C-alpha cells in the first residue's frame, strides 16, 4: 500500500507540474491524460519490497548455511574447512553489512533471510558473550607462547610471576632464552621441567615427567634421528602435579604451525598430525584429572582438534568472559592458546596483558 501511495503522490506532483506548464504554454488536450496514465503504470510496475534485494537475500541464506554446515565443508587440498572454522566467529561481521544493504534497498525478503545467519551465529557463539566466571579456585593456571623472537624474556617472566599462577606453562622456548626463564622464575616456582621447547613451572611438586611423542618426525628420515637430537625440538610433555586434592596429570603442548599460502591454501599437515598424536596420548591417560595447556594452533571449532576436544573441556567456553582471543597480540582475532581440562571444575578464565611475545598469555582458575 505504501508503494501505491508513493506512486500516487509522485503522479500528483508531476500532474501539477504538467498542468502549470500547459497553462503557461496554452497546451492541453487528451495527450495530458495519456501521459499521466503511462507514468502511473511505470511507477506501479516497480518491484515491491519482497522482490527487491534478491541478491542480498541469497547472500544472507548462503552465510547462514555456511555457519550451520561448516563441519561439512571439505578440507581436502587447501584445508578450506579448517580455514573457515578458524575464522568462524568473524563471519558474523557480514550480518550488519547485509542488514544495511537490505534497509537501503528496502528489501523485506533480505531482512527475513538474515534471520538464518543471526540464529546460526547466536547458536554457535551466543554462549560466549556473557561472563560465566565464578569467584574462588584451588589452582591458577597460566599458559603462554613466549615467542622465539621475544626481546624481553626477563620482563615476560616478571609479568607472568605477577599473575599469581600456581602452574605456568611456557612453549616456544629457545636454547638461548631457556636459562633466562629458569633464573627469573626460580624463586617463585621451586619445581620445573623443560622438555625440548616446552616447559612447566610449578609451586607444587612434580613427578613422572616425560616427553610426549606428537609425531614431529615422520618417515624414514625421522626414524634415523637419535633421541637426543629429537629432544632439542620436542614440543610436548606430561607430568604429575601433587596437589592437596590428589594427583593432577598436566600436559603442555605446542602443536605444529599452520600457514596460509597462495598455492597450497591453508597448510595444516604437521598441526593435524600432532593433534592426532596428542589426542591418543590423552586417551591413554589413566588419571581422571587432566589439564592440557599450550599453543594448539587451532580454535575449538577446528575439526582437526576434535580428538582432543571430545575428551577435554575448554575453560574459556565454560567459565570465561567473551571469546578470549590470544593471537596475534597486537590485534587478537583467534584463540589458539588453550587451557583444557577433564575431571576438574573450571571456575574462571581470562586473558593476561601483552608481554614481549606475539601471543597473549591465557589464564584459568580450576577447583575440585
PDB file of N, CA and C in Angstrom, residues 161-255:
ATOM      1  N   UNK A 161      55.055 -14.077  36.562  1.00  0.00           N
ATOM      2  CA  UNK A 161      55.118 -14.331  38.002  1.00  0.00           C
ATOM      3  C   UNK A 161      54.077 -13.491  38.737  1.00  0.00           C
ATOM      4  N   UNK A 162      53.897 -12.249  38.289  1.00  0.00           N
ATOM      5  CA  UNK A 162      52.929 -11.348  38.921  1.00  0.00           C
ATOM      6  C   UNK A 162      51.491 -11.828  38.757  1.00  0.00           C
ATOM      7  N   UNK A 163      51.254 -12.733  37.816  1.00  0.00           N
ATOM      8  CA  UNK A 163      49.894 -13.246  37.613  1.00  0.00           C
ATOM      9  C   UNK A 163      49.421 -14.105  38.772  1.00  0.00           C
ATOM     10  N   UNK A 164      50.352 -14.579  39.605  1.00  0.00           N
ATOM     11  CA  UNK A 164      49.988 -15.420  40.731  1.00  0.00           C
ATOM     12  C   UNK A 164      49.676 -16.860  40.364  1.00  0.00           C
ATOM     13  N   UNK A 165      50.125 -17.295  39.200  1.00  0.00           N
ATOM     14  CA  UNK A 165      49.840 -18.654  38.747  1.00  0.00           C
ATOM     15  C   UNK A 165      50.503 -19.689  39.639  1.00  0.00           C
ATOM     16  N   UNK A 166      49.788 -20.775  39.879  1.00  0.00           N
ATOM     17  CA  UNK A 166      50.375 -21.919  40.579  1.00  0.00           C
ATOM     18  C   UNK A 166      51.124 -22.811  39.601  1.00  0.00           C
ATOM     19  N   UNK A 167      50.593 -22.908  38.392  1.00  0.00           N
ATOM     20  CA  UNK A 167      51.233 -23.671  37.321  1.00  0.00           C
ATOM     21  C   UNK A 167      51.418 -22.739  36.137  1.00  0.00           C
ATOM     22  N   UNK A 168      52.614 -22.717  35.603  1.00  0.00           N
ATOM     23  CA  UNK A 168      52.942 -21.821  34.499  1.00  0.00           C
ATOM     24  C   UNK A 168      53.546 -22.633  33.367  1.00  0.00           C
ATOM     25  N   UNK A 169      52.816 -22.738  32.254  1.00  0.00           N
ATOM     26  CA  UNK A 169      53.274 -23.497  31.088  1.00  0.00           C
ATOM     27  C   UNK A 169      53.809 -22.532  30.035  1.00  0.00           C
ATOM     28  N   UNK A 170      55.047 -22.777  29.579  1.00  0.00           N
ATOM     29  CA  UNK A 170      55.660 -21.950  28.557  1.00  0.00           C
ATOM     30  C   UNK A 170      56.011 -22.817  27.348  1.00  0.00           C
ATOM     31  N   UNK A 171      55.714 -22.300  26.164  1.00  0.00           N
ATOM     32  CA  UNK A 171      56.085 -23.002  24.942  1.00  0.00           C
ATOM     33  C   UNK A 171      56.854 -22.051  24.045  1.00  0.00           C
ATOM     34  N   UNK A 172      57.518 -22.619  23.043  1.00  0.00           N
ATOM     35  CA  UNK A 172      58.410 -21.925  22.117  1.00  0.00           C
ATOM     36  C   UNK A 172      59.613 -21.366  22.862  1.00  0.00           C
ATOM     37  N   UNK A 173      60.135 -22.165  23.766  1.00  0.00           N
ATOM     38  CA  UNK A 173      61.359 -21.797  24.475  1.00  0.00           C
ATOM     39  C   UNK A 173      62.562 -22.063  23.576  1.00  0.00           C
ATOM     40  N   UNK A 174      63.437 -21.113  23.469  1.00  0.00           N
ATOM     41  CA  UNK A 174      64.659 -21.296  22.692  1.00  0.00           C
ATOM     42  C   UNK A 174      65.804 -21.649  23.633  1.00  0.00           C
ATOM     43  N   UNK A 175      66.849 -22.312  23.118  1.00  0.00           N
ATOM     44  CA  UNK A 175      68.007 -22.609  23.972  1.00  0.00           C
ATOM     45  C   UNK A 175      68.627 -21.351  24.567  1.00  0.00           C
ATOM     46  N   UNK A 176      68.573 -20.234  23.826  1.00  0.00           N
ATOM     47  CA  UNK A 176      69.165 -19.003  24.301  1.00  0.00           C
ATOM     48  C   UNK A 176      68.372 -18.403  25.461  1.00  0.00           C
ATOM     49  N   UNK A 177      67.048 -18.537  25.425  1.00  0.00           N
ATOM     50  CA  UNK A 177      66.208 -17.905  26.449  1.00  0.00           C
ATOM     51  C   UNK A 177      65.900 -18.829  27.614  1.00  0.00           C
ATOM     52  N   UNK A 178      66.130 -20.104  27.450  1.00  0.00           N
ATOM     53  CA  UNK A 178      65.753 -21.060  28.497  1.00  0.00           C
ATOM     54  C   UNK A 178      66.389 -20.705  29.839  1.00  0.00           C
ATOM     55  N   UNK A 179      67.666 -20.447  29.865  1.00  0.00           N
ATOM     56  CA  UNK A 179      68.352 -20.131  31.109  1.00  0.00           C
ATOM     57  C   UNK A 179      67.813 -18.870  31.759  1.00  0.00           C
ATOM     58  N   UNK A 180      67.426 -17.912  30.935  1.00  0.00           N
ATOM     59  CA  UNK A 180      66.874 -16.664  31.461  1.00  0.00           C
ATOM     60  C   UNK A 180      65.572 -16.916  32.203  1.00  0.00           C
ATOM     61  N   UNK A 181      64.699 -17.717  31.594  1.00  0.00           N
ATOM     62  CA  UNK A 181      63.425 -18.030  32.257  1.00  0.00           C
ATOM     63  C   UNK A 181      63.653 -18.851  33.530  1.00  0.00           C
ATOM     64  N   UNK A 182      64.566 -19.806  33.470  1.00  0.00           N
ATOM     65  CA  UNK A 182      64.826 -20.632  34.641  1.00  0.00           C
ATOM     66  C   UNK A 182      65.331 -19.787  35.809  1.00  0.00           C
ATOM     67  N   UNK A 183      66.195 -18.839  35.523  1.00  0.00           N
ATOM     68  CA  UNK A 183      66.734 -17.993  36.580  1.00  0.00           C
ATOM     69  C   UNK A 183      65.679 -17.028  37.114  1.00  0.00           C
ATOM     70  N   UNK A 184      64.904 -16.420  36.211  1.00  0.00           N
ATOM     71  CA  UNK A 184      63.928 -15.415  36.621  1.00  0.00           C
ATOM     72  C   UNK A 184      62.746 -16.015  37.362  1.00  0.00           C
ATOM     73  N   UNK A 185      62.433 -17.279  37.097  1.00  0.00           N
ATOM     74  CA  UNK A 185      61.257 -17.912  37.710  1.00  0.00           C
ATOM     75  C   UNK A 185      61.606 -18.805  38.887  1.00  0.00           C
ATOM     76  N   UNK A 186      62.884 -18.971  39.176  1.00  0.00           N
ATOM     77  CA  UNK A 186      63.316 -19.951  40.182  1.00  0.00           C
ATOM     78  C   UNK A 186      62.758 -19.668  41.567  1.00  0.00           C
ATOM     79  N   UNK A 187      62.726 -18.424  41.980  1.00  0.00           N
ATOM     80  CA  UNK A 187      62.285 -18.101  43.342  1.00  0.00           C
ATOM     81  C   UNK A 187      60.798 -18.371  43.526  1.00  0.00           C
ATOM     82  N   UNK A 188      59.987 -17.993  42.567  1.00  0.00           N
ATOM     83  CA  UNK A 188      58.532 -18.165  42.702  1.00  0.00           C
ATOM     84  C   UNK A 188      58.095 -19.598  42.430  1.00  0.00           C
ATOM     85  N   UNK A 189      58.866 -20.318  41.616  1.00  0.00           N
ATOM     86  CA  UNK A 189      58.477 -21.671  41.221  1.00  0.00           C
ATOM     87  C   UNK A 189      59.632 -22.634  41.493  1.00  0.00           C
ATOM     88  N   UNK A 190      59.603 -23.279  42.646  1.00  0.00           N
ATOM     89  CA  UNK A 190      60.719 -24.166  43.014  1.00  0.00           C
ATOM     90  C   UNK A 190      60.786 -25.454  42.206  1.00  0.00           C
ATOM     91  N   UNK A 191      59.719 -25.787  41.514  1.00  0.00           N
ATOM     92  CA  UNK A 191      59.678 -27.031  40.736  1.00  0.00           C
ATOM     93  C   UNK A 191      59.458 -26.685  39.262  1.00  0.00           C
ATOM     94  N   UNK A 192      60.263 -27.272  38.401  1.00  0.00           N
ATOM     95  CA  UNK A 192      60.032 -27.023  36.982  1.00  0.00           C
ATOM     96  C   UNK A 192      60.683 -28.134  36.158  1.00  0.00           C
ATOM     97  N   UNK A 193      60.201 -28.217  34.911  1.00  0.00           N
ATOM     98  CA  UNK A 193      60.792 -29.135  33.943  1.00  0.00           C
ATOM     99  C   UNK A 193      60.712 -28.488  32.571  1.00  0.00           C
ATOM    100  N   UNK A 194      61.757 -28.706  31.785  1.00  0.00           N
ATOM    101  CA  UNK A 194      61.777 -28.271  30.390  1.00  0.00           C
ATOM    102  C   UNK A 194      62.119 -29.485  29.542  1.00  0.00           C
ATOM    103  N   UNK A 195      61.251 -29.771  28.588  1.00  0.00           N
ATOM    104  CA  UNK A 195      61.454 -30.892  27.675  1.00  0.00           C
ATOM    105  C   UNK A 195      61.479 -30.340  26.252  1.00  0.00           C
ATOM    106  N   UNK A 196      62.680 -30.081  25.751  1.00  0.00           N
ATOM    107  CA  UNK A 196      62.783 -29.504  24.413  1.00  0.00           C
ATOM    108  C   UNK A 196      62.407 -28.035  24.429  1.00  0.00           C
ATOM    109  N   UNK A 197      61.326 -27.688  23.733  1.00  0.00           N
ATOM    110  CA  UNK A 197      60.903 -26.284  23.625  1.00  0.00           C
ATOM    111  C   UNK A 197      59.693 -25.973  24.483  1.00  0.00           C
ATOM    112  N   UNK A 198      59.268 -26.910  25.348  1.00  0.00           N
ATOM    113  CA  UNK A 198      58.119 -26.670  26.223  1.00  0.00           C
ATOM    114  C   UNK A 198      58.538 -26.896  27.672  1.00  0.00           C
ATOM    115  N   UNK A 199      57.915 -26.153  28.586  1.00  0.00           N
ATOM    116  CA  UNK A 199      58.278 -26.289  29.985  1.00  0.00           C
ATOM    117  C   UNK A 199      57.117 -26.002  30.904  1.00  0.00           C
ATOM    118  N   UNK A 200      57.216 -26.486  32.137  1.00  0.00           N
ATOM    119  CA  UNK A 200      56.209 -26.231  33.155  1.00  0.00           C
ATOM    120  C   UNK A 200      56.908 -25.808  34.439  1.00  0.00           C
ATOM    121  N   UNK A 201      56.496 -24.677  34.991  1.00  0.00           N
ATOM    122  CA  UNK A 201      56.970 -24.184  36.277  1.00  0.00           C
ATOM    123  C   UNK A 201      55.832 -24.311  37.284  1.00  0.00           C
ATOM    124  N   UNK A 202      56.143 -24.804  38.494  1.00  0.00           N
ATOM    125  CA  UNK A 202      55.093 -25.141  39.450  1.00  0.00           C
ATOM    126  C   UNK A 202      55.489 -24.770  40.873  1.00  0.00           C
ATOM    127  N   UNK A 203      54.498 -24.339  41.639  1.00  0.00           N
ATOM    128  CA  UNK A 203      54.692 -24.136  43.077  1.00  0.00           C
ATOM    129  C   UNK A 203      54.548 -25.445  43.834  1.00  0.00           C
ATOM    130  N   UNK A 204      54.047 -26.470  43.153  1.00  0.00           N
ATOM    131  CA  UNK A 204      53.803 -27.776  43.761  1.00  0.00           C
ATOM    132  C   UNK A 204      54.766 -28.800  43.175  1.00  0.00           C
ATOM    133  N   UNK A 205      55.045 -29.856  43.920  1.00  0.00           N
ATOM    134  CA  UNK A 205      55.988 -30.876  43.426  1.00  0.00           C
ATOM    135  C   UNK A 205      55.519 -31.543  42.134  1.00  0.00           C
ATOM    136  N   UNK A 206      56.508 -31.916  41.317  1.00  0.00           N
ATOM    137  CA  UNK A 206      56.248 -32.607  40.058  1.00  0.00           C
ATOM    138  C   UNK A 206      56.869 -34.000  40.104  1.00  0.00           C
ATOM    139  N   UNK A 207      56.231 -34.931  39.407  1.00  0.00           N
ATOM    140  CA  UNK A 207      56.774 -36.285  39.306  1.00  0.00           C
ATOM    141  C   UNK A 207      56.335 -36.894  37.976  1.00  0.00           C
ATOM    142  N   UNK A 208      56.911 -38.061  37.665  1.00  0.00           N
ATOM    143  CA  UNK A 208      56.554 -38.776  36.433  1.00  0.00           C
ATOM    144  C   UNK A 208      56.640 -37.848  35.216  1.00  0.00           C
ATOM    145  N   UNK A 209      57.770 -37.201  35.067  1.00  0.00           N
ATOM    146  CA  UNK A 209      57.980 -36.244  33.977  1.00  0.00           C
ATOM    147  C   UNK A 209      58.505 -36.991  32.747  1.00  0.00           C
ATOM    148  N   UNK A 210      57.894 -36.713  31.611  1.00  0.00           N
ATOM    149  CA  UNK A 210      58.382 -37.350  30.388  1.00  0.00           C
ATOM    150  C   UNK A 210      57.928 -36.555  29.160  1.00  0.00           C
ATOM    151  N   UNK A 211      58.698 -36.625  28.089  1.00  0.00           N
ATOM    152  CA  UNK A 211      58.243 -36.006  26.837  1.00  0.00           C
ATOM    153  C   UNK A 211      57.118 -36.822  26.228  1.00  0.00           C
ATOM    154  N   UNK A 212      56.322 -36.183  25.437  1.00  0.00           N
ATOM    155  CA  UNK A 212      55.226 -36.857  24.732  1.00  0.00           C
ATOM    156  C   UNK A 212      55.516 -36.798  23.239  1.00  0.00           C
ATOM    157  N   UNK A 213      55.497 -37.938  22.600  1.00  0.00           N
ATOM    158  CA  UNK A 213      55.765 -38.013  21.163  1.00  0.00           C
ATOM    159  C   UNK A 213      54.515 -37.586  20.398  1.00  0.00           C
ATOM    160  N   UNK A 214      54.554 -36.419  19.784  1.00  0.00           N
ATOM    161  CA  UNK A 214      53.409 -35.960  18.986  1.00  0.00           C
ATOM    162  C   UNK A 214      53.744 -35.988  17.487  1.00  0.00           C
ATOM    163  N   UNK A 215      54.644 -36.909  17.140  1.00  0.00           N
ATOM    164  CA  UNK A 215      54.943 -37.173  15.731  1.00  0.00           C
ATOM    165  C   UNK A 215      55.495 -35.946  15.002  1.00  0.00           C
ATOM    166  N   UNK A 216      56.496 -35.331  15.625  1.00  0.00           N
ATOM    167  CA  UNK A 216      57.179 -34.248  14.934  1.00  0.00           C
ATOM    168  C   UNK A 216      57.913 -34.759  13.697  1.00  0.00           C
ATOM    169  N   UNK A 217      58.478 -35.949  13.816  1.00  0.00           N
ATOM    170  CA  UNK A 217      59.195 -36.567  12.704  1.00  0.00           C
ATOM    171  C   UNK A 217      58.406 -37.758  12.178  1.00  0.00           C
ATOM    172  N   UNK A 218      58.296 -37.838  10.895  1.00  0.00           N
ATOM    173  CA  UNK A 218      57.628 -38.978  10.268  1.00  0.00           C
ATOM    174  C   UNK A 218      58.491 -39.479   9.121  1.00  0.00           C
ATOM    175  N   UNK A 219      58.321 -40.738   8.797  1.00  0.00           N
ATOM    176  CA  UNK A 219      59.060 -41.305   7.674  1.00  0.00           C
ATOM    177  C   UNK A 219      60.442 -41.790   8.060  1.00  0.00           C
ATOM    178  N   UNK A 220      61.178 -42.182   7.084  1.00  0.00           N
ATOM    179  CA  UNK A 220      62.498 -42.788   7.300  1.00  0.00           C
ATOM    180  C   UNK A 220      63.495 -41.797   7.875  1.00  0.00           C
ATOM    181  N   UNK A 221      63.430 -40.546   7.451  1.00  0.00           N
ATOM    182  CA  UNK A 221      64.383 -39.556   7.956  1.00  0.00           C
ATOM    183  C   UNK A 221      64.214 -39.378   9.456  1.00  0.00           C
ATOM    184  N   UNK A 222      62.985 -39.313   9.912  1.00  0.00           N
ATOM    185  CA  UNK A 222      62.743 -39.174  11.337  1.00  0.00           C
ATOM    186  C   UNK A 222      63.217 -40.377  12.127  1.00  0.00           C
ATOM    187  N   UNK A 223      63.075 -41.548  11.544  1.00  0.00           N
ATOM    188  CA  UNK A 223      63.489 -42.773  12.238  1.00  0.00           C
ATOM    189  C   UNK A 223      64.998 -42.851  12.428  1.00  0.00           C
ATOM    190  N   UNK A 224      65.744 -42.165  11.579  1.00  0.00           N
ATOM    191  CA  UNK A 224      67.205 -42.242  11.673  1.00  0.00           C
ATOM    192  C   UNK A 224      67.785 -41.261  12.696  1.00  0.00           C
ATOM    193  N   UNK A 225      66.970 -40.329  13.181  1.00  0.00           N
ATOM    194  CA  UNK A 225      67.493 -39.323  14.116  1.00  0.00           C
ATOM    195  C   UNK A 225      67.593 -39.893  15.521  1.00  0.00           C
ATOM    196  N   UNK A 226      68.690 -39.681  16.218  1.00  0.00           N
ATOM    197  CA  UNK A 226      68.824 -40.163  17.597  1.00  0.00           C
ATOM    198  C   UNK A 226      67.909 -39.393  18.547  1.00  0.00           C
ATOM    199  N   UNK A 227      67.619 -39.995  19.693  1.00  0.00           N
ATOM    200  CA  UNK A 227      66.676 -39.408  20.645  1.00  0.00           C
ATOM    201  C   UNK A 227      67.138 -38.057  21.161  1.00  0.00           C
ATOM    202  N   UNK A 228      68.449 -37.891  21.375  1.00  0.00           N
ATOM    203  CA  UNK A 228      68.925 -36.624  21.921  1.00  0.00           C
ATOM    204  C   UNK A 228      68.754 -35.481  20.932  1.00  0.00           C
ATOM    205  N   UNK A 229      68.816 -35.782  19.640  1.00  0.00           N
ATOM    206  CA  UNK A 229      68.579 -34.764  18.628  1.00  0.00           C
ATOM    207  C   UNK A 229      67.104 -34.387  18.596  1.00  0.00           C
ATOM    208  N   UNK A 230      66.240 -35.388  18.652  1.00  0.00           N
ATOM    209  CA  UNK A 230      64.803 -35.119  18.641  1.00  0.00           C
ATOM    210  C   UNK A 230      64.377 -34.312  19.867  1.00  0.00           C
ATOM    211  N   UNK A 231      65.035 -34.542  20.991  1.00  0.00           N
ATOM    212  CA  UNK A 231      64.662 -33.848  22.218  1.00  0.00           C
ATOM    213  C   UNK A 231      64.870 -32.351  22.105  1.00  0.00           C
ATOM    214  N   UNK A 232      65.807 -31.915  21.298  1.00  0.00           N
ATOM    215  CA  UNK A 232      66.077 -30.481  21.206  1.00  0.00           C
ATOM    216  C   UNK A 232      64.886 -29.707  20.655  1.00  0.00           C
ATOM    217  N   UNK A 233      64.052 -30.360  19.865  1.00  0.00           N
ATOM    218  CA  UNK A 233      62.872 -29.672  19.334  1.00  0.00           C
ATOM    219  C   UNK A 233      61.571 -30.365  19.746  1.00  0.00           C
ATOM    220  N   UNK A 234      61.632 -31.141  20.827  1.00  0.00           N
ATOM    221  CA  UNK A 234      60.426 -31.767  21.365  1.00  0.00           C
ATOM    222  C   UNK A 234      59.396 -30.692  21.736  1.00  0.00           C
ATOM    223  N   UNK A 235      58.109 -30.969  21.472  1.00  0.00           N
ATOM    224  CA  UNK A 235      57.088 -29.932  21.647  1.00  0.00           C
ATOM    225  C   UNK A 235      55.935 -30.358  22.555  1.00  0.00           C
ATOM    226  N   UNK A 236      56.117 -31.387  23.370  1.00  0.00           N
ATOM    227  CA  UNK A 236      55.050 -31.773  24.301  1.00  0.00           C
ATOM    228  C   UNK A 236      55.643 -32.537  25.477  1.00  0.00           C
ATOM    229  N   UNK A 237      55.015 -32.356  26.656  1.00  0.00           N
ATOM    230  CA  UNK A 237      55.451 -33.084  27.837  1.00  0.00           C
ATOM    231  C   UNK A 237      54.248 -33.472  28.679  1.00  0.00           C
ATOM    232  N   UNK A 238      54.499 -34.415  29.587  1.00  0.00           N
ATOM    233  CA  UNK A 238      53.482 -34.846  30.531  1.00  0.00           C
ATOM    234  C   UNK A 238      54.127 -34.983  31.903  1.00  0.00           C
ATOM    235  N   UNK A 239      53.441 -34.514  32.944  1.00  0.00           N
ATOM    236  CA  UNK A 239      53.938 -34.656  34.305  1.00  0.00           C
ATOM    237  C   UNK A 239      52.756 -34.774  35.264  1.00  0.00           C
ATOM    238  N   UNK A 240      53.047 -35.155  36.503  1.00  0.00           N
ATOM    239  CA  UNK A 240      52.029 -35.241  37.544  1.00  0.00           C
ATOM    240  C   UNK A 240      52.308 -34.184  38.595  1.00  0.00           C
ATOM    241  N   UNK A 241      51.298 -33.403  38.897  1.00  0.00           N
ATOM    242  CA  UNK A 241      51.399 -32.369  39.920  1.00  0.00           C
ATOM    243  C   UNK A 241      50.755 -32.896  41.202  1.00  0.00           C
ATOM    244  N   UNK A 242      51.478 -32.801  42.302  1.00  0.00           N
ATOM    245  CA  UNK A 242      50.957 -33.266  43.594  1.00  0.00           C
ATOM    246  C   UNK A 242      50.206 -32.123  44.270  1.00  0.00           C
ATOM    247  N   UNK A 243      48.888 -32.220  44.312  1.00  0.00           N
ATOM    248  CA  UNK A 243      48.072 -31.201  44.967  1.00  0.00           C
ATOM    249  C   UNK A 243      47.454 -31.756  46.246  1.00  0.00           C
ATOM    250  N   UNK A 244      46.892 -30.886  47.064  1.00  0.00           N
ATOM    251  CA  UNK A 244      46.233 -31.326  48.294  1.00  0.00           C
ATOM    252  C   UNK A 244      45.023 -32.197  47.999  1.00  0.00           C
ATOM    253  N   UNK A 245      44.460 -32.042  46.817  1.00  0.00           N
ATOM    254  CA  UNK A 245      43.277 -32.822  46.447  1.00  0.00           C
ATOM    255  C   UNK A 245      43.634 -34.104  45.707  1.00  0.00           C
ATOM    256  N   UNK A 246      44.909 -34.356  45.499  1.00  0.00           N
ATOM    257  CA  UNK A 246      45.323 -35.565  44.802  1.00  0.00           C
ATOM    258  C   UNK A 246      46.125 -35.243  43.556  1.00  0.00           C
ATOM    259  N   UNK A 247      46.588 -36.272  42.854  1.00  0.00           N
ATOM    260  CA  UNK A 247      47.436 -36.053  41.674  1.00  0.00           C
ATOM    261  C   UNK A 247      46.660 -35.452  40.505  1.00  0.00           C
ATOM    262  N   UNK A 248      47.347 -34.591  39.770  1.00  0.00           N
ATOM    263  CA  UNK A 248      46.782 -33.946  38.591  1.00  0.00           C
ATOM    264  C   UNK A 248      47.734 -34.163  37.426  1.00  0.00           C
ATOM    265  N   UNK A 249      47.265 -34.811  36.376  1.00  0.00           N
ATOM    266  CA  UNK A 249      48.079 -35.018  35.178  1.00  0.00           C
ATOM    267  C   UNK A 249      48.059 -33.741  34.338  1.00  0.00           C
ATOM    268  N   UNK A 250      49.247 -33.232  34.021  1.00  0.00           N
ATOM    269  CA  UNK A 250      49.351 -31.983  33.273  1.00  0.00           C
ATOM    270  C   UNK A 250      50.135 -32.231  31.991  1.00  0.00           C
ATOM    271  N   UNK A 251      49.548 -31.814  30.894  1.00  0.00           N
ATOM    272  CA  UNK A 251      50.206 -31.868  29.584  1.00  0.00           C
ATOM    273  C   UNK A 251      50.477 -30.441  29.120  1.00  0.00           C
ATOM    274  N   UNK A 252      51.646 -30.247  28.553  1.00  0.00           N
ATOM    275  CA  UNK A 252      51.997 -28.974  27.916  1.00  0.00           C
ATOM    276  C   UNK A 252      52.366 -29.290  26.475  1.00  0.00           C
ATOM    277  N   UNK A 253      51.776 -28.579  25.535  1.00  0.00           N
ATOM    278  CA  UNK A 253      51.997 -28.914  24.126  1.00  0.00           C
ATOM    279  C   UNK A 253      52.042 -27.678  23.254  1.00  0.00           C
ATOM    280  N   UNK A 254      52.799 -27.775  22.187  1.00  0.00           N
ATOM    281  CA  UNK A 254      52.859 -26.749  21.156  1.00  0.00           C
ATOM    282  C   UNK A 254      52.742 -27.469  19.816  1.00  0.00           C
ATOM    283  N   UNK A 255      51.529 -27.486  19.270  1.00  0.00           N
ATOM    284  CA  UNK A 255      51.301 -28.203  18.014  1.00  0.00           C
ATOM    285  C   UNK A 255      51.911 -27.426  16.852  1.00  0.00           C
TER     286      UNK A 255
END
